[in-house]
Amino acid sequence: MRSLLAAVLPMLLFISAGLQAQDITVKGKVLSAHDELPLPGVSVQVKGSDVGTSTDIDGNFSLSAAPGSVLVFTSIGYLSSEIAADAQGTMTVKLQPNLEELESVVVVGYGTQKKENLTGAVTTLDLSTRENEPLTNVSNALHGLPGLFVNLGNSMPGVDRATIRIRGVGTLNNNNPLVLVDGIEYSMDELNPADIATVTVLKDASAAIYGSRAANGVILVTTKEGTQRAQVTYNNYFGLQQPTTLPDAIWDPAVYMDLKNQAVLNSGKSTPEYSEEQMQEYINGMATDPITYPSSNWFDIALDNGFIQKHDISASGGGDKYRYRVSLGYLDRDGVIIGPNNNERKYSLGLNTTASLGERLEIGLTLNGYYRDYTQPSYSNGDYWQALMRSLPIMPDQLEDGRYSFPWIRTTGRNNWEHPRMLALEGNDHKIVQRFLSTIYANYRLPFDIQYQVKLGVDKYDGFRERFIPQMAKFHPKTGARQNWNNPATAPRSYNYDDNDLNLHFYNTLSWQHQFAGSHNFSIMAGSDYHNFRQKTFDAQVTGYLDGSLPALGAGSERLSIGGYSTEDVLISYFGRLNYDYNEKYLLEATFRYDGSSRFAPGNRWGFFPSLSAAWRIDKEAFFSSSGFDLFKLRASIASLGNQAVDLYSYEPGVELGQNYNFGGKLAPGAATNSYTDPSIHWETTTTYNIGLDAALLDNRLSITADVYNKRTTDILRTVNLPNQVGNLTGPKQNVGTVDNRGIELVLQYRNNIGDFNYDVHGNVSYNKNKVIDLDGQILYGDGTNLPTITQEGDIMNAYYILDAIGIFQTPEEVEAHAFQDNNTRPGYIKYRDVNGDDIINGDDRIVVNASSIMPKYTFGFGLNLGYKGFALSADFQGIAGIKVYPVDNLAMPFNNGAGATWEWATDAWTPENRDARLPIVTESTGEEGNYRFSDFWVRDGSYLRLKSLQLSYALPSSWLDQMKIKRLSVFVNAQNWITFSKYDDFDPEAIVNAASLYHYPMLKTFSGGINVTF
């Protein structure tokens, strides 16, 4: 028996061991965790063995592995992942993007570079991070980027384009950055955001390759290209829009009339605005006759929720020799103003194709642009909002028969009542724009690996605007008497405006790169540019219409005006770049650009703009190898940048028609020079210095970027005033002025994943200090603004120059003891500091407030992204600090020329019983010098923090979609601009930067939802 067991037992053990070692078949699918799309070509390896495979075009894999084995998944652009083999069902593996690797190549001027080898200050935005946000224009996607102040001052459909400032304001002229789309100058806001891959911002010497147009920074937009895998993508969203903030206006007639009477009496008048009899009649009539005695909330009457929808479809594909992408987009948007005169329609087309013809030649063609139209009220957007801010609760809307009405009760300053509904609905102002950028390019590899690239771009803009203003009238609610809003002698009237621009762009480059001795890497690029800008305009105005049924120009009998002009502008450039690095450890870059512009006189047309930058990859040093840093790089740069910010033909004397001459006592028509010119004007020059640090550690999970910069702009072009005795001529443009901008930028990001959970936390803050160094002793008041500002040597540009408020008078004795302000000064009035001690408060007592009206000291942004399996939650905040706003007039100040007031004047104004009030005694602001002089009492803090975007999305599992042949399907909801934190709450502070009133289209918040599907 023992011998039998001895023989059988080893056999049983061998069989058992063999059964345990039997391989299992593992099947699965690999997806991108970012968009749930299948990943082809992923390496699937059994850890510790040579067994492996790769995924097919649909991301599927199958292999044999021993039970308990660990599979290692690796793919370029994604973080590797190790997962235990599972024979039960089909595995679904999601790889997280390796953002560091995906961002390793950055677009720069006339080429690309590895991000880790950059020597300049460059910021890149991947537009996929803004996916599903209700972006109507690309510029609105740039909020919160380091070093950028992005301000949306007008949210009206059709013109809601943000103003962008990069590292401060350095000139008294145009401060807009240069924008290039795929290397060609073009407006980023004439592109569909869905067609854009990345936006790169060049902020220092990295921009110098663009020379005379780079002083304000450069923005490079790269459009999406085709993929080797054929796919069709459809995205949409639907949403509602509302104003973020509106003034807290008084819409109660009784409260309004009572407070208005108080203001009139407090202003020193003996008779109230409304008598007791009128007020009692009104209050009694409200219960029985709401038409004659309305309680009108005009924000509810004249505004409504806006509706927005957007649809985008694209098809892309290709092979080894060609790639293509074609897209169509549609945006339909109704604004918050009632009626048809506040909407926008956009139709976009995008085409990007490349083809390889042999081993040496690649050619490509792109086409991007819009057909769009939008409308606004016939009396302009600004006039409409001014009328709305002047609305009163006692203003009736419409009579029973639909005619527009006006109050029966007289109000000072309202001889001809504005009517917001009438201004919103009557007439029209319609603009149609077609603008397309077409490019064709070729890359050819010459002998010795020299690359030749040539590109031609054609930018065609056609804009046509029709505006018709009919005769408008309102009717008395008691008597039916007619009151004309506009003059029947000039209305109806019709306007036509036609703009036609043709811009041609051409550049070609030669480039060569080579490595010597295995360590020394050289690359050289040289090229030339040619730019031609042509513009033609035509406009006409006609009146004499019988009615408003036929608004065509030919239907009018009297031509009021005909005008138009044409211009041409040429820029020719030569440029080059040299890059050297030693083992990617020590890096050096030098560029030059030689520009010639027709904007200057012969002899001053050419300018030379060089730059030099260097970097040291300390992490590659042997002594730093155990530091734990994946990247530690120091950067430094210096560059000379230009600005041709001068009007066309400024070097030549202007001749103006319509200057009559007296010959023998008779006037004869003629022309005359109206301005003095200086033919020696030349480029503005900005010299920029930058020191930076790039660091990454913890396996690239934590990244840090810091920059310190100094920008000095010299030879600023500005108009120099002349005494009237010199022919009463406008002064010439001259190179006078120097401005500094110094600042710091800091960017932090941490990202990680724990199993199926991934997260990303990021933030940045920028500080900029602006200072005027030299203006040749001149002082500029209110330069480029209606605000009480000053620009002078030693201060920031457009600093507030106003009286210093030091409190509110409490007693007559306090008024008597203080410097004289005016005859109406009494308790409750604002007390101003007598700066010069002459016992009189006047303009000599103004002080400079160290806060700009045009540029914040701080800009910042932060956010987080969370992902778990198919769910994703993201939140992005953005804000500014260190800027002041100063709105005046209707609703910003109480009872301005017949307008109303906000509730704070009913609750927080000074009275003998409320001496600790925040506001002075309520008075009319029309003609009232005392409380409403320009002073720091009314300067408001324009800082804000905004939840720019909050988004929740869910991507359906691929196992649900495979049977329907769908590669990806996700649904989402998004809230944009939903929450804003600010000390100023009368209006959205972003909407009134550098504005003197509240007559602006308000900032909008949007709640939207939609789907993304890929086949």
Short mmCIF file of N, CA, C and O in Angstrom, two decimals, residues 642-713:
data_model
loop_
_atom_site.label_atom_id
_atom_site.label_comp_id
_atom_site.label_asym_id
_atom_site.label_seq_id
_atom_site.Cartn_x
_atom_site.Cartn_y
_atom_site.Cartn_z
N GLY A 642 8.19 95.88 -31.16
CA GLY A 642 7.72 97.12 -31.77
C GLY A 642 6.22 97.27 -31.75
O GLY A 642 5.47 96.34 -31.47
N ASN A 643 5.79 98.49 -32.06
CA ASN A 643 4.37 98.80 -32.18
C ASN A 643 4.22 99.92 -33.20
O ASN A 643 4.75 101.01 -33.02
N GLN A 644 3.54 99.62 -34.29
CA GLN A 644 3.29 100.63 -35.32
C GLN A 644 1.94 101.28 -35.09
O GLN A 644 1.16 101.50 -36.02
N ALA A 645 1.67 101.63 -33.83
CA ALA A 645 0.35 102.14 -33.42
C ALA A 645 0.19 103.60 -33.83
O ALA A 645 0.16 104.50 -33.00
N VAL A 646 0.08 103.82 -35.10
CA VAL A 646 -0.14 105.17 -35.62
C VAL A 646 -1.15 105.08 -36.75
O VAL A 646 -1.16 104.09 -37.51
N ASP A 647 -2.01 106.07 -36.86
CA ASP A 647 -3.01 106.06 -37.92
C ASP A 647 -2.32 106.12 -39.28
O ASP A 647 -1.22 106.66 -39.44
N LEU A 648 -3.00 105.56 -40.28
CA LEU A 648 -2.48 105.62 -41.64
C LEU A 648 -2.28 107.07 -42.07
O LEU A 648 -3.09 107.95 -41.75
N TYR A 649 -1.20 107.32 -42.77
CA TYR A 649 -0.89 108.62 -43.37
C TYR A 649 -0.68 109.71 -42.32
O TYR A 649 -0.83 110.90 -42.61
N SER A 650 -0.31 109.32 -41.11
CA SER A 650 -0.11 110.32 -40.05
C SER A 650 1.10 111.21 -40.32
O SER A 650 1.21 112.29 -39.72
N TYR A 651 2.00 110.78 -41.18
CA TYR A 651 3.18 111.59 -41.47
C TYR A 651 2.92 112.63 -42.57
O TYR A 651 3.79 113.44 -42.89
N GLU A 652 1.71 112.62 -43.16
CA GLU A 652 1.37 113.56 -44.21
C GLU A 652 0.27 114.52 -43.74
O GLU A 652 -0.63 114.11 -42.99
N PRO A 653 0.32 115.77 -44.15
CA PRO A 653 -0.73 116.72 -43.75
C PRO A 653 -2.09 116.29 -44.28
O PRO A 653 -2.22 115.88 -45.44
N GLY A 654 -3.10 116.38 -43.42
CA GLY A 654 -4.45 116.04 -43.84
C GLY A 654 -5.15 117.23 -44.46
O GLY A 654 -5.00 118.37 -44.00
N VAL A 655 -5.91 116.99 -45.50
CA VAL A 655 -6.67 118.04 -46.18
C VAL A 655 -8.15 117.74 -46.02
O VAL A 655 -8.61 116.65 -46.32
N GLU A 656 -8.88 118.74 -45.54
CA GLU A 656 -10.30 118.56 -45.26
C GLU A 656 -11.13 119.42 -46.20
O GLU A 656 -10.88 120.62 -46.36
N LEU A 657 -12.14 118.76 -46.82
CA LEU A 657 -13.04 119.50 -47.70
C LEU A 657 -14.04 120.29 -46.87
O LEU A 657 -14.17 120.12 -45.66
N GLY A 658 -14.79 121.16 -47.55
CA GLY A 658 -15.81 121.95 -46.86
C GLY A 658 -15.27 123.16 -46.15
O GLY A 658 -15.93 123.73 -45.28
N GLN A 659 -14.06 123.59 -46.50
CA GLN A 659 -13.47 124.80 -45.91
C GLN A 659 -13.71 125.96 -46.88
O GLN A 659 -13.09 126.04 -47.94
N ASN A 660 -14.62 126.85 -46.55
CA ASN A 660 -15.01 127.93 -47.46
C ASN A 660 -14.00 129.08 -47.41
O ASN A 660 -13.42 129.38 -46.36
N TYR A 661 -13.83 129.72 -48.56
CA TYR A 661 -12.92 130.87 -48.69
C TYR A 661 -13.73 132.09 -49.15
O TYR A 661 -14.71 131.97 -49.89
N ASN A 662 -13.28 133.25 -48.74
CA ASN A 662 -13.94 134.50 -49.10
C ASN A 662 -13.14 135.15 -50.23
O ASN A 662 -11.99 135.55 -50.05
N PHE A 663 -13.78 135.25 -51.39
CA PHE A 663 -13.18 135.93 -52.53
C PHE A 663 -14.11 137.07 -52.95
O PHE A 663 -15.21 136.83 -53.45
N GLY A 664 -13.67 138.30 -52.71
CA GLY A 664 -14.46 139.45 -53.11
C GLY A 664 -15.81 139.51 -52.41
O GLY A 664 -16.80 139.93 -53.02
N GLY A 665 -15.84 139.06 -51.18
CA GLY A 665 -17.08 139.10 -50.43
C GLY A 665 -18.00 137.94 -50.70
O GLY A 665 -19.11 137.90 -50.16
N LYS A 666 -17.56 136.98 -51.50
CA LYS A 666 -18.37 135.80 -51.79
C LYS A 666 -17.64 134.55 -51.31
O LYS A 666 -16.43 134.43 -51.46
N LEU A 667 -18.42 133.65 -50.71
CA LEU A 667 -17.83 132.40 -50.22
C LEU A 667 -17.70 131.41 -51.36
O LEU A 667 -18.63 131.22 -52.16
N ALA A 668 -16.54 130.82 -51.44
CA ALA A 668 -16.28 129.80 -52.45
C ALA A 668 -15.84 128.52 -51.75
O ALA A 668 -15.10 128.57 -50.76
N PRO A 669 -16.31 127.36 -52.22
CA PRO A 669 -15.92 126.10 -51.58
C PRO A 669 -14.43 125.84 -51.78
O PRO A 669 -13.85 126.22 -52.81
N GLY A 670 -13.83 125.16 -50.80
CA GLY A 670 -12.41 124.86 -50.89
C GLY A 670 -12.01 123.78 -49.91
O GLY A 670 -12.85 123.10 -49.32
N ALA A 671 -10.72 123.64 -49.73
CA ALA A 671 -10.15 122.64 -48.82
C ALA A 671 -8.98 123.27 -48.09
O ALA A 671 -8.39 124.25 -48.56
N ALA A 672 -8.66 122.70 -46.94
CA ALA A 672 -7.57 123.26 -46.14
C ALA A 672 -6.95 122.18 -45.29
O ALA A 672 -7.58 121.18 -44.95
N THR A 673 -5.68 122.38 -44.94
CA THR A 673 -5.00 121.49 -43.99
C THR A 673 -5.56 121.72 -42.60
O THR A 673 -5.71 122.85 -42.15
N ASN A 674 -5.88 120.64 -41.91
CA ASN A 674 -6.52 120.76 -40.60
C ASN A 674 -5.64 120.29 -39.45
O ASN A 674 -6.05 120.34 -38.30
N SER A 675 -4.46 119.80 -39.77
CA SER A 675 -3.61 119.29 -38.69
C SER A 675 -2.14 119.45 -39.09
O SER A 675 -1.79 119.47 -40.27
N TYR A 676 -1.31 119.53 -38.07
CA TYR A 676 0.13 119.57 -38.27
C TYR A 676 0.66 118.15 -38.18
O TYR A 676 0.14 117.32 -37.43
N THR A 677 1.68 117.84 -38.94
CA THR A 677 2.24 116.49 -38.93
C THR A 677 3.73 116.53 -38.69
O THR A 677 4.39 117.54 -38.91
N ASP A 678 4.26 115.41 -38.25
CA ASP A 678 5.70 115.26 -38.01
C ASP A 678 6.19 114.06 -38.82
O ASP A 678 5.94 112.91 -38.45
N PRO A 679 6.88 114.27 -39.93
CA PRO A 679 7.31 113.15 -40.78
C PRO A 679 8.41 112.30 -40.15
O PRO A 679 8.76 111.26 -40.71
N SER A 680 8.94 112.70 -38.99
CA SER A 680 10.02 111.93 -38.39
C SER A 680 9.54 110.86 -37.41
O SER A 680 10.36 110.19 -36.78
N ILE A 681 8.21 110.68 -37.29
CA ILE A 681 7.72 109.68 -36.36
C ILE A 681 8.19 108.29 -36.76
O ILE A 681 8.39 107.99 -37.94
N HIS A 682 8.37 107.42 -35.76
CA HIS A 682 8.85 106.06 -35.99
C HIS A 682 8.21 105.12 -34.98
O HIS A 682 7.30 105.49 -34.24
N TRP A 683 8.70 103.89 -34.97
CA TRP A 683 8.12 102.84 -34.16
C TRP A 683 8.14 103.17 -32.67
O TRP A 683 9.09 103.73 -32.15
N GLU A 684 7.09 102.75 -31.98
CA GLU A 684 7.20 102.59 -30.54
C GLU A 684 8.04 101.33 -30.28
O GLU A 684 7.97 100.36 -31.04
N THR A 685 8.82 101.34 -29.23
CA THR A 685 9.69 100.20 -28.92
C THR A 685 9.46 99.75 -27.48
O THR A 685 9.48 100.57 -26.56
N THR A 686 9.24 98.46 -27.31
CA THR A 686 9.10 97.87 -25.98
C THR A 686 10.26 96.93 -25.73
O THR A 686 10.49 95.99 -26.51
N THR A 687 11.01 97.19 -24.68
CA THR A 687 12.10 96.32 -24.26
C THR A 687 11.61 95.51 -23.07
O THR A 687 11.17 96.07 -22.06
N THR A 688 11.67 94.19 -23.20
CA THR A 688 11.14 93.32 -22.16
C THR A 688 12.23 92.43 -21.60
O THR A 688 13.06 91.89 -22.34
N TYR A 689 12.23 92.31 -20.27
CA TYR A 689 13.16 91.44 -19.57
C TYR A 689 12.33 90.41 -18.79
O TYR A 689 11.31 90.75 -18.19
N ASN A 690 12.78 89.16 -18.78
CA ASN A 690 12.02 88.12 -18.10
C ASN A 690 12.96 87.11 -17.47
O ASN A 690 13.94 86.68 -18.09
N ILE A 691 12.68 86.74 -16.23
CA ILE A 691 13.37 85.65 -15.55
C ILE A 691 12.31 84.66 -15.09
O ILE A 691 11.32 85.06 -14.47
N GLY A 692 12.51 83.38 -15.41
CA GLY A 692 11.47 82.41 -15.11
C GLY A 692 12.01 81.11 -14.55
O GLY A 692 13.21 80.80 -14.67
N LEU A 693 11.10 80.35 -13.95
CA LEU A 693 11.40 79.04 -13.38
C LEU A 693 10.31 78.07 -13.77
O LEU A 693 9.12 78.38 -13.63
N ASP A 694 10.70 76.90 -14.27
CA ASP A 694 9.77 75.80 -14.53
C ASP A 694 10.23 74.60 -13.73
O ASP A 694 11.41 74.21 -13.81
N ALA A 695 9.33 74.02 -12.96
CA ALA A 695 9.69 72.88 -12.14
C ALA A 695 8.56 71.87 -12.13
O ALA A 695 7.37 72.22 -12.22
N ALA A 696 8.94 70.59 -12.02
CA ALA A 696 7.98 69.51 -11.88
C ALA A 696 8.59 68.45 -10.98
O ALA A 696 9.80 68.19 -11.05
N LEU A 697 7.78 67.86 -10.14
CA LEU A 697 8.26 66.83 -9.23
C LEU A 697 7.13 65.87 -8.91
O LEU A 697 6.01 66.03 -9.39
N LEU A 698 7.44 64.86 -8.13
CA LEU A 698 6.48 63.81 -7.78
C LEU A 698 5.94 63.13 -9.03
O LEU A 698 4.73 62.99 -9.24
N ASP A 699 6.89 62.70 -9.89
CA ASP A 699 6.53 62.06 -11.16
C ASP A 699 5.62 62.95 -12.00
O ASP A 699 4.61 62.50 -12.56
N ASN A 700 5.97 64.22 -12.05
CA ASN A 700 5.25 65.23 -12.85
C ASN A 700 3.84 65.50 -12.34
O ASN A 700 3.04 66.13 -13.03
N ARG A 701 3.53 65.05 -11.14
CA ARG A 701 2.20 65.34 -10.60
C ARG A 701 2.08 66.80 -10.18
O ARG A 701 1.01 67.40 -10.30
N LEU A 702 3.14 67.37 -9.67
CA LEU A 702 3.15 68.76 -9.22
C LEU A 702 4.02 69.58 -10.17
O LEU A 702 5.18 69.23 -10.41
N SER A 703 3.46 70.64 -10.70
CA SER A 703 4.23 71.51 -11.59
C SER A 703 4.13 72.95 -11.10
O SER A 703 3.09 73.37 -10.57
N ILE A 704 5.21 73.69 -11.28
CA ILE A 704 5.31 75.07 -10.83
C ILE A 704 5.95 75.90 -11.94
O ILE A 704 6.95 75.49 -12.52
N THR A 705 5.35 77.03 -12.23
CA THR A 705 5.95 77.99 -13.16
C THR A 705 5.89 79.36 -12.52
O THR A 705 4.83 79.77 -12.01
N ALA A 706 7.00 80.07 -12.54
CA ALA A 706 7.07 81.42 -11.98
C ALA A 706 7.84 82.32 -12.93
O ALA A 706 8.84 81.89 -13.52
N ASP A 707 7.37 83.55 -13.08
CA ASP A 707 8.03 84.52 -13.95
C ASP A 707 8.05 85.89 -13.29
O ASP A 707 7.08 86.28 -12.63
N VAL A 708 9.15 86.59 -13.47
CA VAL A 708 9.28 87.98 -13.07
C VAL A 708 9.67 88.76 -14.32
O VAL A 708 10.59 88.36 -15.05
N TYR A 709 8.97 89.88 -14.59
CA TYR A 709 9.23 90.58 -15.84
C TYR A 709 9.26 92.09 -15.63
O TYR A 709 8.75 92.62 -14.64
N ASN A 710 9.87 92.74 -16.60
CA ASN A 710 9.88 94.21 -16.67
C ASN A 710 9.75 94.60 -18.13
O ASN A 710 10.55 94.18 -18.97
N LYS A 711 8.71 95.37 -18.44
CA LYS A 711 8.49 95.87 -19.80
C LYS A 711 8.58 97.39 -19.79
O LYS A 711 7.87 98.04 -19.02
N ARG A 712 9.42 97.92 -20.64
CA ARG A 712 9.49 99.38 -20.78
C ARG A 712 9.20 99.75 -22.23
O ARG A 712 9.88 99.31 -23.15
N THR A 713 8.18 100.57 -22.41
CA THR A 713 7.81 101.05 -23.74
C THR A 713 8.28 102.49 -23.88
O THR A 713 7.94 103.35 -23.06
#
